[in-house]
mmCIF file of C-alpha atoms and ligand atoms in Angstrom:
data_model
loop_
_atom_site.group_PDB
_atom_site.id
_atom_site.type_symbol
_atom_site.label_atom_id
_atom_site.label_comp_id
_atom_site.label_asym_id
_atom_site.label_seq_id
_atom_site.Cartn_x
_atom_site.Cartn_y
_atom_site.Cartn_z
ATOM 1 C CA UNK D 1 -6.225 147.359 196.931
ATOM 2 C CA UNK D 2 -5.831 144.496 194.497
ATOM 3 C CA UNK D 3 -8.648 142.070 194.068
ATOM 4 C CA UNK D 4 -6.473 139.159 195.252
ATOM 5 C CA UNK D 5 -6.145 140.685 198.730
ATOM 6 C CA UNK D 6 -9.916 141.075 199.065
ATOM 7 C CA UNK D 7 -11.364 139.267 202.130
ATOM 8 C CA UNK D 8 -14.849 138.895 203.557
ATOM 9 C CA UNK D 9 -15.648 140.373 206.988
ATOM 10 C CA UNK D 10 -15.552 137.404 209.388
ATOM 11 C CA UNK D 11 -17.090 139.343 212.272
ATOM 12 C CA UNK D 12 -20.000 140.479 210.124
ATOM 13 C CA UNK D 13 -20.555 136.931 208.863
ATOM 14 C CA UNK D 14 -20.589 135.680 212.467
ATOM 15 C CA UNK D 15 -23.073 138.364 213.575
ATOM 16 C CA UNK D 16 -25.308 137.568 210.596
ATOM 17 C CA UNK D 17 -25.261 133.836 211.359
ATOM 18 C CA UNK D 18 -25.964 134.567 215.038
ATOM 19 C CA UNK D 19 -28.891 136.829 214.160
ATOM 20 C CA UNK D 20 -30.347 134.145 211.887
ATOM 21 C CA UNK D 21 -29.829 131.486 214.604
ATOM 22 C CA UNK D 22 -32.119 133.461 216.946
ATOM 23 C CA UNK D 23 -35.039 132.486 214.717
ATOM 24 C CA UNK D 24 -36.312 129.130 215.901
ATOM 25 C CA UNK D 25 -33.541 128.906 218.509
ATOM 26 C CA UNK D 26 -33.768 125.754 220.667
ATOM 27 C CA UNK D 27 -32.704 125.431 224.338
ATOM 28 C CA UNK D 28 -29.889 123.065 223.320
ATOM 29 C CA UNK D 29 -28.195 125.724 221.161
ATOM 30 C CA UNK D 30 -29.597 124.629 217.812
ATOM 31 C CA UNK D 31 -32.467 125.844 215.632
ATOM 32 C CA UNK D 32 -35.808 124.446 214.541
ATOM 33 C CA UNK D 33 -37.037 126.031 211.316
ATOM 34 C CA UNK D 34 -39.108 123.398 209.586
ATOM 35 C CA UNK D 35 -39.913 124.187 205.956
ATOM 36 C CA UNK D 36 -42.808 126.668 205.519
ATOM 37 C CA UNK D 37 -43.346 127.003 209.287
ATOM 38 C CA UNK D 38 -43.690 130.356 211.071
ATOM 39 C CA UNK D 39 -39.975 130.195 211.870
ATOM 40 C CA UNK D 40 -39.136 129.576 208.201
ATOM 41 C CA UNK D 41 -41.235 132.635 207.331
ATOM 42 C CA UNK D 42 -39.363 134.792 209.861
ATOM 43 C CA UNK D 43 -36.015 133.575 208.494
ATOM 44 C CA UNK D 44 -37.144 134.383 204.948
ATOM 45 C CA UNK D 45 -38.372 137.849 205.952
ATOM 46 C CA UNK D 46 -35.015 138.653 207.562
ATOM 47 C CA UNK D 47 -33.122 137.321 204.544
ATOM 48 C CA UNK D 48 -35.240 139.382 202.124
ATOM 49 C CA UNK D 49 -34.603 142.450 204.290
ATOM 50 C CA UNK D 50 -30.858 141.851 204.077
ATOM 51 C CA UNK D 51 -31.067 141.413 200.291
ATOM 52 C CA UNK D 52 -32.971 144.694 199.987
ATOM 53 C CA UNK D 53 -30.491 146.484 202.255
ATOM 54 C CA UNK D 54 -27.812 145.538 199.713
ATOM 55 C CA UNK D 55 -29.863 146.972 196.870
ATOM 56 C CA UNK D 56 -30.362 143.580 195.243
ATOM 57 C CA UNK D 57 -33.303 142.795 192.976
ATOM 58 C CA UNK D 58 -35.410 140.273 194.930
ATOM 59 C CA UNK D 59 -37.560 137.601 193.264
ATOM 60 C CA UNK D 60 -39.775 134.999 194.946
ATOM 61 C CA UNK D 61 -40.947 132.200 192.673
ATOM 62 C CA UNK D 62 -44.043 130.006 192.940
ATOM 63 C CA UNK D 63 -42.071 127.426 194.973
ATOM 64 C CA UNK D 64 -40.978 130.082 197.461
ATOM 65 C CA UNK D 65 -37.373 130.040 196.235
ATOM 66 C CA UNK D 66 -35.861 133.474 196.930
ATOM 67 C CA UNK D 67 -33.298 135.068 194.608
ATOM 68 C CA UNK D 68 -31.343 138.286 195.196
ATOM 69 C CA UNK D 69 -29.634 139.611 192.074
ATOM 70 C CA UNK D 70 -26.637 141.924 191.870
ATOM 71 C CA UNK D 71 -26.299 143.409 188.414
ATOM 72 C CA UNK D 72 -23.352 142.658 186.157
ATOM 73 C CA UNK D 73 -21.694 144.887 183.563
ATOM 74 C CA UNK D 74 -23.062 142.517 180.929
ATOM 75 C CA UNK D 75 -26.293 141.956 182.733
ATOM 76 C CA UNK D 76 -27.802 139.615 180.159
ATOM 77 C CA UNK D 77 -25.070 136.993 180.504
ATOM 78 C CA UNK D 78 -26.061 133.941 182.586
ATOM 79 C CA UNK D 79 -25.327 134.721 186.251
ATOM 80 C CA UNK D 80 -23.124 133.085 188.834
ATOM 81 C CA UNK D 81 -25.505 131.691 191.461
ATOM 82 C CA UNK D 82 -24.677 130.740 195.042
ATOM 83 C CA UNK D 83 -26.728 129.798 198.077
ATOM 84 C CA UNK D 84 -28.262 126.943 200.002
ATOM 85 C CA UNK D 85 -31.253 126.713 202.381
ATOM 86 C CA UNK D 86 -32.589 128.372 205.546
ATOM 87 C CA UNK D 87 -34.912 125.561 206.656
ATOM 88 C CA UNK D 88 -33.651 123.063 209.241
ATOM 89 C CA UNK D 89 -34.194 119.662 210.759
ATOM 90 C CA UNK D 90 -36.269 119.380 213.956
ATOM 91 C CA UNK D 91 -33.751 120.389 216.652
ATOM 92 C CA UNK D 92 -31.184 120.930 213.907
ATOM 93 C CA UNK D 93 -28.008 122.988 213.826
ATOM 94 C CA UNK D 94 -27.279 126.679 213.197
ATOM 95 C CA UNK D 95 -24.893 126.162 210.273
ATOM 96 C CA UNK D 96 -26.493 123.569 207.982
ATOM 97 C CA UNK D 97 -27.753 125.556 204.995
ATOM 98 C CA UNK D 98 -27.592 128.966 206.675
ATOM 99 C CA UNK D 99 -23.815 129.151 206.198
ATOM 100 C CA UNK D 100 -24.206 128.723 202.447
ATOM 101 C CA UNK D 101 -26.938 131.353 202.091
ATOM 102 C CA UNK D 102 -25.353 133.894 204.408
ATOM 103 C CA UNK D 103 -21.816 133.144 203.183
ATOM 104 C CA UNK D 104 -22.930 134.096 199.670
ATOM 105 C CA UNK D 105 -24.664 137.192 201.094
ATOM 106 C CA UNK D 106 -21.417 138.152 202.866
ATOM 107 C CA UNK D 107 -19.508 137.761 199.596
ATOM 108 C CA UNK D 108 -21.896 140.244 197.934
ATOM 109 C CA UNK D 109 -21.636 142.651 200.891
ATOM 110 C CA UNK D 110 -17.860 142.537 200.455
ATOM 111 C CA UNK D 111 -18.120 143.305 196.735
ATOM 112 C CA UNK D 112 -20.539 146.171 197.396
ATOM 113 C CA UNK D 113 -18.467 147.906 200.057
ATOM 114 C CA UNK D 114 -15.372 147.660 197.857
ATOM 115 C CA UNK D 115 -17.235 148.946 194.796
ATOM 116 C CA UNK D 116 -16.225 145.931 192.761
ATOM 117 C CA UNK D 117 -18.263 145.371 189.627
ATOM 118 C CA UNK D 118 -18.315 142.041 187.861
ATOM 119 C CA UNK D 119 -19.004 141.228 184.248
ATOM 120 C CA UNK D 120 -21.783 138.755 185.021
ATOM 121 C CA UNK D 121 -24.638 139.245 187.460
ATOM 122 C CA UNK D 122 -24.405 137.343 190.752
ATOM 123 C CA UNK D 123 -27.443 135.815 192.432
ATOM 124 C CA UNK D 124 -27.751 134.622 196.021
ATOM 125 C CA UNK D 125 -30.464 132.018 196.533
ATOM 126 C CA UNK D 126 -32.448 130.385 199.345
ATOM 127 C CA UNK D 127 -34.014 127.126 198.091
ATOM 128 C CA UNK D 128 -37.318 125.991 199.644
ATOM 129 C CA UNK D 129 -37.474 122.836 201.777
ATOM 130 C CA UNK D 130 -34.042 121.341 201.326
ATOM 131 C CA UNK D 131 -34.371 119.144 204.401
ATOM 132 C CA UNK D 132 -37.490 117.206 203.444
ATOM 133 C CA UNK D 133 -38.254 116.490 207.078
ATOM 134 C CA UNK D 134 -41.701 118.118 207.328
ATOM 135 C CA UNK D 135 -42.605 117.576 203.677
ATOM 136 C CA UNK D 136 -40.907 114.787 201.682
ATOM 137 C CA UNK D 137 -39.075 114.671 199.347
ATOM 138 C CA UNK D 138 -36.120 116.862 200.199
ATOM 139 C CA UNK D 139 -34.562 119.497 197.907
ATOM 140 C CA UNK D 140 -38.080 120.364 196.802
ATOM 141 C CA UNK D 141 -37.474 123.941 195.654
ATOM 142 C CA UNK D 142 -34.426 123.172 193.534
ATOM 143 C CA UNK D 143 -36.033 119.914 192.332
ATOM 144 C CA UNK D 144 -39.045 121.726 190.865
ATOM 145 C CA UNK D 145 -36.939 124.615 189.601
ATOM 146 C CA UNK D 146 -34.633 122.321 187.601
ATOM 147 C CA UNK D 147 -37.576 120.268 186.286
ATOM 148 C CA UNK D 148 -36.627 117.076 188.162
ATOM 149 C CA UNK D 149 -39.815 117.220 190.291
ATOM 150 C CA UNK D 150 -43.348 118.000 189.169
ATOM 151 C CA UNK D 151 -44.697 121.178 190.757
ATOM 152 C CA UNK D 152 -48.307 120.038 191.069
ATOM 153 C CA UNK D 153 -47.247 116.756 192.698
ATOM 154 C CA UNK D 154 -45.000 118.651 195.098
ATOM 155 C CA UNK D 155 -47.778 121.175 195.924
ATOM 156 C CA UNK D 156 -49.970 118.313 197.173
ATOM 157 C CA UNK D 157 -47.348 116.661 199.386
ATOM 158 C CA UNK D 158 -48.558 116.816 202.981
ATOM 159 C CA UNK D 159 -46.998 117.035 206.425
ATOM 160 C CA UNK D 160 -47.904 114.676 209.279
ATOM 161 C CA UNK D 161 -51.078 116.694 209.924
ATOM 162 C CA UNK D 162 -52.238 116.422 206.321
ATOM 163 C CA UNK D 163 -51.469 120.044 205.406
ATOM 164 C CA UNK D 164 -50.279 120.385 201.786
ATOM 165 C CA UNK D 165 -47.213 122.341 200.669
ATOM 166 C CA UNK D 166 -49.257 124.796 198.588
ATOM 167 C CA UNK D 167 -51.379 125.864 201.570
ATOM 168 C CA UNK D 168 -48.349 126.544 203.727
ATOM 169 C CA UNK D 169 -46.571 128.423 200.922
ATOM 170 C CA UNK D 170 -49.612 130.681 200.651
ATOM 171 C CA UNK D 171 -50.118 131.025 204.396
ATOM 172 C CA UNK D 172 -46.579 132.310 204.991
ATOM 173 C CA UNK D 173 -46.802 134.581 201.930
ATOM 174 C CA UNK D 174 -44.087 132.970 199.855
ATOM 175 C CA UNK D 175 -45.971 131.554 196.892
ATOM 176 C CA UNK D 176 -44.508 134.028 194.435
ATOM 177 C CA UNK D 177 -45.804 134.846 190.982
ATOM 178 C CA UNK D 178 -42.627 134.061 189.056
ATOM 179 C CA UNK D 179 -42.559 130.613 187.476
ATOM 180 C CA UNK D 180 -40.310 128.098 189.267
ATOM 181 C CA UNK D 181 -38.585 127.138 186.039
ATOM 182 C CA UNK D 182 -34.884 126.994 185.347
ATOM 183 C CA UNK D 183 -33.034 129.730 183.511
ATOM 184 C CA UNK D 184 -29.413 129.548 182.328
ATOM 185 C CA UNK D 185 -26.807 129.572 185.099
ATOM 186 C CA UNK D 186 -23.144 130.146 184.287
ATOM 187 C CA UNK D 187 -21.791 128.538 187.488
ATOM 188 C CA UNK D 188 -23.437 127.401 190.734
ATOM 189 C CA UNK D 189 -21.477 127.315 193.996
ATOM 190 C CA UNK D 190 -22.828 125.928 197.252
ATOM 191 C CA UNK D 191 -20.897 126.580 200.437
ATOM 192 C CA UNK D 192 -21.781 124.171 203.261
ATOM 193 C CA UNK D 193 -20.545 122.570 206.453
ATOM 194 C CA UNK D 194 -19.151 119.092 205.868
ATOM 195 C CA UNK D 195 -21.615 117.352 208.257
ATOM 196 C CA UNK D 196 -19.140 114.506 208.726
ATOM 197 C CA UNK D 197 -15.753 113.845 210.397
ATOM 198 C CA UNK D 198 -13.366 113.602 207.413
ATOM 199 C CA UNK D 199 -11.896 117.138 207.442
ATOM 200 C CA UNK D 200 -11.371 117.135 211.203
ATOM 201 C CA UNK D 201 -9.757 113.682 211.120
ATOM 202 C CA UNK D 202 -7.397 114.763 208.367
ATOM 203 C CA UNK D 203 -6.766 118.140 209.978
ATOM 204 C CA UNK D 204 -7.775 119.961 206.791
ATOM 205 C CA UNK D 205 -9.624 123.270 206.476
ATOM 206 C CA UNK D 206 -11.427 123.240 203.126
ATOM 207 C CA UNK D 207 -13.276 120.219 201.791
ATOM 208 C CA UNK D 208 -13.588 119.974 198.021
ATOM 209 C CA UNK D 209 -16.279 117.490 197.001
ATOM 210 C CA UNK D 210 -15.931 115.742 193.658
ATOM 211 C CA UNK D 211 -19.671 115.226 193.837
ATOM 212 C CA UNK D 212 -22.635 114.010 195.880
ATOM 213 C CA UNK D 213 -23.775 110.444 196.495
ATOM 214 C CA UNK D 214 -27.029 109.132 195.035
ATOM 215 C CA UNK D 215 -30.008 109.129 197.338
ATOM 216 C CA UNK D 216 -32.959 106.733 197.489
ATOM 217 C CA UNK D 217 -35.935 107.393 199.785
ATOM 218 C CA UNK D 218 -38.760 104.949 200.416
ATOM 219 C CA UNK D 219 -41.842 105.007 202.624
ATOM 220 C CA UNK D 220 -42.915 101.601 203.881
ATOM 221 C CA UNK D 221 -46.492 100.972 205.050
ATOM 222 C CA UNK D 222 -47.225 97.679 206.849
ATOM 223 C CA UNK D 223 -50.667 96.570 207.814
ATOM 224 C CA UNK D 224 -51.437 93.752 210.242
ATOM 225 C CA UNK D 225 -54.332 93.152 212.599
ATOM 226 C CA UNK D 226 -55.050 94.913 215.884
ATOM 227 C CA UNK D 227 -56.257 93.000 218.908
ATOM 228 C CA UNK D 228 -56.277 92.962 222.716
ATOM 229 C CA UNK D 229 -52.781 91.923 223.814
ATOM 230 C CA UNK D 230 -53.871 89.757 226.777
ATOM 231 C CA UNK D 231 -56.394 87.266 225.416
ATOM 232 C CA UNK D 232 -54.725 86.962 221.949
ATOM 233 C CA UNK D 233 -52.250 84.055 221.840
ATOM 234 C CA UNK D 234 -48.797 84.641 220.351
ATOM 235 C CA UNK D 235 -49.486 82.156 217.550
ATOM 236 C CA UNK D 236 -51.416 83.611 214.631
ATOM 237 C CA UNK D 237 -50.817 87.274 215.459
ATOM 238 C CA UNK D 238 -50.334 89.774 212.624
ATOM 239 C CA UNK D 239 -48.141 92.237 214.469
ATOM 240 C CA UNK D 240 -47.159 95.063 212.113
ATOM 241 C CA UNK D 241 -44.563 96.469 214.521
ATOM 242 C CA UNK D 242 -42.721 93.138 214.851
ATOM 243 C CA UNK D 243 -42.628 92.872 211.066
ATOM 244 C CA UNK D 244 -41.213 96.401 210.910
ATOM 245 C CA UNK D 245 -38.624 95.565 213.583
ATOM 246 C CA UNK D 246 -37.303 92.652 211.513
ATOM 247 C CA UNK D 247 -37.193 94.844 208.410
ATOM 248 C CA UNK D 248 -35.356 97.665 210.173
ATOM 249 C CA UNK D 249 -32.560 95.304 211.191
ATOM 250 C CA UNK D 250 -32.317 94.141 207.575
ATOM 251 C CA UNK D 251 -31.758 97.781 206.580
ATOM 252 C CA UNK D 252 -29.007 98.099 209.168
ATOM 253 C CA UNK D 253 -27.327 94.887 207.943
ATOM 254 C CA UNK D 254 -27.570 95.844 204.262
ATOM 255 C CA UNK D 255 -24.265 97.763 203.878
ATOM 256 C CA UNK D 256 -22.273 94.996 205.615
ATOM 257 C CA UNK D 257 -23.937 92.382 203.447
ATOM 258 C CA UNK D 258 -23.571 94.182 200.143
ATOM 259 C CA UNK D 259 -20.185 95.824 200.712
ATOM 260 C CA UNK D 260 -18.918 98.739 198.673
ATOM 261 C CA UNK D 261 -19.769 102.347 199.269
ATOM 262 C CA UNK D 262 -23.231 102.201 200.844
ATOM 263 C CA UNK D 263 -25.112 103.490 203.887
ATOM 264 C CA UNK D 264 -28.701 102.586 204.804
ATOM 265 C CA UNK D 265 -30.856 104.074 207.546
ATOM 266 C CA UNK D 266 -34.347 103.979 209.033
ATOM 267 C CA UNK D 267 -34.781 107.428 210.585
ATOM 268 C CA UNK D 268 -38.534 107.747 211.152
ATOM 269 C CA UNK D 269 -41.208 105.352 212.331
ATOM 270 C CA UNK D 270 -44.888 105.780 213.161
ATOM 271 C CA UNK D 271 -46.683 103.004 215.004
ATOM 272 C CA UNK D 272 -50.482 102.751 215.243
ATOM 273 C CA UNK D 273 -52.504 102.852 217.335
ATOM 274 C CA UNK D 274 -49.437 103.060 219.595
ATOM 275 C CA UNK D 275 -51.105 101.783 222.725
ATOM 276 C CA UNK D 276 -49.371 99.423 225.141
ATOM 277 C CA UNK D 277 -52.276 96.985 225.205
ATOM 278 C CA UNK D 278 -53.164 96.809 221.521
ATOM 279 C CA UNK D 279 -51.254 94.680 218.999
ATOM 280 C CA UNK D 280 -50.026 97.262 216.432
ATOM 281 C CA UNK D 281 -51.894 97.003 213.142
ATOM 282 C CA UNK D 282 -50.232 99.776 211.160
ATOM 283 C CA UNK D 283 -46.617 100.909 210.882
ATOM 284 C CA UNK D 284 -45.084 103.487 208.579
ATOM 285 C CA UNK D 285 -41.308 103.844 208.410
ATOM 286 C CA UNK D 286 -38.742 105.420 206.108
ATOM 287 C CA UNK D 287 -35.709 103.953 204.352
ATOM 288 C CA UNK D 288 -32.767 106.071 203.202
ATOM 289 C CA UNK D 289 -30.067 104.457 201.023
ATOM 290 C CA UNK D 290 -27.028 106.317 199.700
ATOM 291 C CA UNK D 291 -24.071 105.380 197.549
ATOM 292 C CA UNK D 292 -21.637 106.900 195.072
ATOM 293 C CA UNK D 293 -22.590 103.957 192.833
ATOM 294 C CA UNK D 294 -26.233 104.350 191.705
ATOM 295 C CA UNK D 295 -26.565 100.793 190.418
ATOM 296 C CA UNK D 296 -25.064 99.311 193.577
ATOM 297 C CA UNK D 297 -27.640 101.215 195.648
ATOM 298 C CA UNK D 298 -30.509 100.082 193.405
ATOM 299 C CA UNK D 299 -29.433 96.444 193.492
ATOM 300 C CA UNK D 300 -29.130 96.608 197.271
ATOM 301 C CA UNK D 301 -32.623 98.074 197.477
ATOM 302 C CA UNK D 302 -34.108 95.373 195.224
ATOM 303 C CA UNK D 303 -32.558 92.740 197.451
ATOM 304 C CA UNK D 304 -33.923 94.472 200.555
ATOM 305 C CA UNK D 305 -37.388 94.773 199.036
ATOM 306 C CA UNK D 306 -37.530 91.003 198.470
ATOM 307 C CA UNK D 307 -36.576 90.411 202.105
ATOM 308 C CA UNK D 308 -39.277 92.859 203.244
ATOM 309 C CA UNK D 309 -41.890 90.911 201.297
ATOM 310 C CA UNK D 310 -40.795 87.583 202.790
ATOM 311 C CA UNK D 311 -40.997 89.024 206.309
ATOM 312 C CA UNK D 312 -44.412 90.566 205.711
ATOM 313 C CA UNK D 313 -45.795 87.336 204.304
ATOM 314 C CA UNK D 314 -44.439 85.200 207.140
ATOM 315 C CA UNK D 315 -46.089 87.524 209.665
ATOM 316 C CA UNK D 316 -49.360 87.695 207.779
ATOM 317 C CA UNK D 317 -49.077 91.424 207.112
ATOM 318 C CA UNK D 318 -49.549 93.373 203.908
ATOM 319 C CA UNK D 319 -46.844 95.756 202.739
ATOM 320 C CA UNK D 320 -47.057 98.838 200.556
ATOM 321 C CA UNK D 321 -43.894 100.578 199.348
ATOM 322 C CA UNK D 322 -43.703 104.109 198.001
ATOM 323 C CA UNK D 323 -40.613 105.463 196.266
ATOM 324 C CA UNK D 324 -40.459 109.005 197.650
ATOM 325 C CA UNK D 325 -37.263 110.238 196.094
ATOM 326 C CA UNK D 326 -34.562 109.073 193.731
ATOM 327 C CA UNK D 327 -31.654 111.393 192.999
ATOM 328 C CA UNK D 328 -28.728 110.083 190.978
ATOM 329 C CA UNK D 329 -25.198 110.713 192.200
ATOM 330 C CA UNK D 330 -23.847 114.057 191.080
ATOM 331 C CA UNK D 331 -20.388 114.216 189.582
ATOM 332 C CA UNK D 332 -19.246 117.837 189.604
ATOM 333 C CA UNK D 333 -17.492 119.600 186.709
ATOM 334 C CA UNK D 334 -13.832 118.644 187.189
ATOM 335 C CA UNK D 335 -12.582 121.960 185.840
ATOM 336 C CA UNK D 336 -14.660 123.805 188.425
ATOM 337 C CA UNK D 337 -13.608 121.482 191.259
ATOM 338 C CA UNK D 338 -10.009 122.244 190.297
ATOM 339 C CA UNK D 339 -10.768 125.972 190.407
ATOM 340 C CA UNK D 340 -12.064 125.653 193.976
ATOM 341 C CA UNK D 341 -8.963 123.678 194.918
ATOM 342 C CA UNK D 342 -6.637 126.260 193.328
ATOM 343 C CA UNK D 343 -8.509 129.078 195.064
ATOM 344 C CA UNK D 344 -8.070 127.440 198.468
ATOM 345 C CA UNK D 345 -4.384 127.009 197.745
ATOM 346 C CA UNK D 346 -3.947 130.646 196.672
ATOM 347 C CA UNK D 347 -5.540 131.698 199.965
ATOM 348 C CA UNK D 348 -3.064 129.385 201.777
ATOM 349 C CA UNK D 349 -5.785 127.132 203.201
ATOM 350 C CA UNK D 350 -5.228 123.383 203.417
ATOM 351 C CA UNK D 351 -7.750 121.345 201.472
ATOM 352 C CA UNK D 352 -8.994 117.811 201.010
ATOM 353 C CA UNK D 353 -10.697 116.099 198.086
ATOM 354 C CA UNK D 354 -13.781 114.125 199.097
ATOM 355 C CA UNK D 355 -17.319 113.011 198.246
ATOM 356 C CA UNK D 356 -20.424 114.486 199.884
ATOM 357 C CA UNK D 357 -22.452 111.875 201.737
ATOM 358 C CA UNK D 358 -25.177 114.427 202.438
ATOM 359 C CA UNK D 359 -27.668 115.523 199.804
ATOM 360 C CA UNK D 360 -27.655 119.170 198.719
ATOM 361 C CA UNK D 361 -29.532 121.403 196.285
ATOM 362 C CA UNK D 362 -26.257 121.324 194.328
ATOM 363 C CA UNK D 363 -27.228 117.787 193.312
ATOM 364 C CA UNK D 364 -30.167 119.057 191.232
ATOM 365 C CA UNK D 365 -28.434 122.220 189.992
ATOM 366 C CA UNK D 366 -25.541 120.053 188.792
ATOM 367 C CA UNK D 367 -27.990 118.459 186.344
ATOM 368 C CA UNK D 368 -28.411 121.760 184.488
ATOM 369 C CA UNK D 369 -25.272 123.810 185.177
ATOM 370 C CA UNK D 370 -21.612 123.606 186.093
ATOM 371 C CA UNK D 371 -21.599 123.135 189.874
ATOM 372 C CA UNK D 372 -19.133 122.848 192.735
ATOM 373 C CA UNK D 373 -19.235 122.942 196.524
ATOM 374 C CA UNK D 374 -16.996 124.196 199.318
ATOM 375 C CA UNK D 375 -16.973 122.437 202.709
ATOM 376 C CA UNK D 376 -15.638 123.503 206.095
ATOM 377 C CA UNK D 377 -15.157 121.182 209.111
ATOM 378 C CA UNK D 378 -17.982 120.140 211.411
ATOM 379 C CA UNK D 379 -16.692 119.950 214.977
ATOM 380 C CA UNK D 380 -16.844 116.312 216.093
ATOM 381 C CA UNK D 381 -18.357 115.518 212.697
ATOM 382 C CA UNK D 382 -21.814 116.260 214.138
ATOM 383 C CA UNK D 383 -24.733 117.646 212.107
ATOM 384 C CA UNK D 384 -28.546 117.626 212.055
ATOM 385 C CA UNK D 385 -28.263 118.000 215.848
ATOM 386 C CA UNK D 386 -28.362 121.000 218.179
ATOM 387 C CA UNK D 387 -24.648 120.758 219.036
ATOM 388 C CA UNK D 388 -23.700 121.108 215.343
ATOM 389 C CA UNK D 389 -20.792 123.549 215.299
ATOM 390 C CA UNK D 390 -18.087 125.021 213.091
ATOM 391 C CA UNK D 391 -15.447 127.479 214.307
ATOM 392 C CA UNK D 392 -15.965 131.097 213.247
ATOM 393 C CA UNK D 393 -12.468 131.117 211.750
ATOM 394 C CA UNK D 394 -13.360 128.182 209.538
ATOM 395 C CA UNK D 395 -16.657 129.846 208.520
ATOM 396 C CA UNK D 396 -14.642 132.899 207.489
ATOM 397 C CA UNK D 397 -12.073 130.857 205.533
ATOM 398 C CA UNK D 398 -14.732 128.997 203.554
ATOM 399 C CA UNK D 399 -16.491 132.272 202.747
ATOM 400 C CA UNK D 400 -13.224 133.686 201.424
ATOM 401 C CA UNK D 401 -12.861 130.698 199.104
ATOM 402 C CA UNK D 402 -16.461 131.250 197.987
ATOM 403 C CA UNK D 403 -15.865 134.985 197.424
ATOM 404 C CA UNK D 404 -12.885 134.383 195.159
ATOM 405 C CA UNK D 405 -14.550 131.524 193.276
ATOM 406 C CA UNK D 406 -17.578 133.755 192.639
ATOM 407 C CA UNK D 407 -15.327 136.622 191.545
ATOM 408 C CA UNK D 408 -13.413 134.488 189.046
ATOM 409 C CA UNK D 409 -16.539 132.964 187.545
ATOM 410 C CA UNK D 410 -18.421 136.254 187.460
ATOM 411 C CA UNK D 411 -15.641 137.839 185.420
ATOM 412 C CA UNK D 412 -15.555 135.111 182.797
ATOM 413 C CA UNK D 413 -16.949 136.254 179.476
ATOM 414 C CA UNK D 414 -17.018 132.885 177.767
HETATM 415 ZN ZN1 LIG L 1 -27.928 121.484 204.247
#
């Protein structure tokens, strides 16, 4: 059998995804595997088992990133690396992240059963805490590994209960001994669901991102003054929640006001003491701003920040702003993007050039190595929700594109 007719096993990929989706399964058909939780540990254990079953050399680094290496004929050449993440949002979907990790695993299973050797080694990876929902910022494992984030700072980041990352890494047994420091990568591929409606709307099968938008995360802390709601007149109140409410609408209005390619969202809010008969004195909320144009996003944020300060002052509240994450937009290697496009065409799959509006570990890896991504359609464009879905046929098609991209890159000598 010629290498060009090689295909992954769609049924096996489906079974593998279904087995993984049992871990942290939610009643609504999704999964909940928050980073470094018991469910995350179970998912990691199963993944490591699968890597070992394939005879791969497994490494866990001090950030809990897991690598499974398949040897190459010239084993010292920089490897082709592919993967994504196994953690999820609260009540998240079964495909986000898992498809990229298990799609790469399926590609290696296919190579193994067909006794196909490659010149370069191939590594499948699960990055720690891509989602950033339990511990912010997101893309923590790849961020430290590439040197974009400081490990000791990241170790001390806490969840809502004040538990630091380092404690949870140790508790679940995934604080490895190997340093979480970058080594040379020949090519990095990340296979992922689109998480948006573009492919479905255009009736296309394979999405080929030119890159990933920039991402700005802020945490906003407002402090007012608590008091009994009945006896306290409306005049002279310092209501932190009302200040936050005004600010949140400013975030929502920002993209319309500033134009261009921009989205802005408040996704989380904590109100204190959160009692119906106490004027709220503390509010913490998040701001997420994304754009293909880094400067446009920054200017929009600076404008927003000024408006926040005006609102806080008018309401007699103090405001404290923390920049939690800033990731520049990632422009992928055009030669590699073309290779993905050509591969899809050779396999007779329709494809569509686009930009990723979601953040991915590929954003950080792109800073140190040639990187590209492969997208498949999200049914109804839904993601980060339990009903997130992608047809099994589409999962199989994307994995075939990944397999052949990996094969080509892993047989490059130069
Ligand atoms: Zn993801």
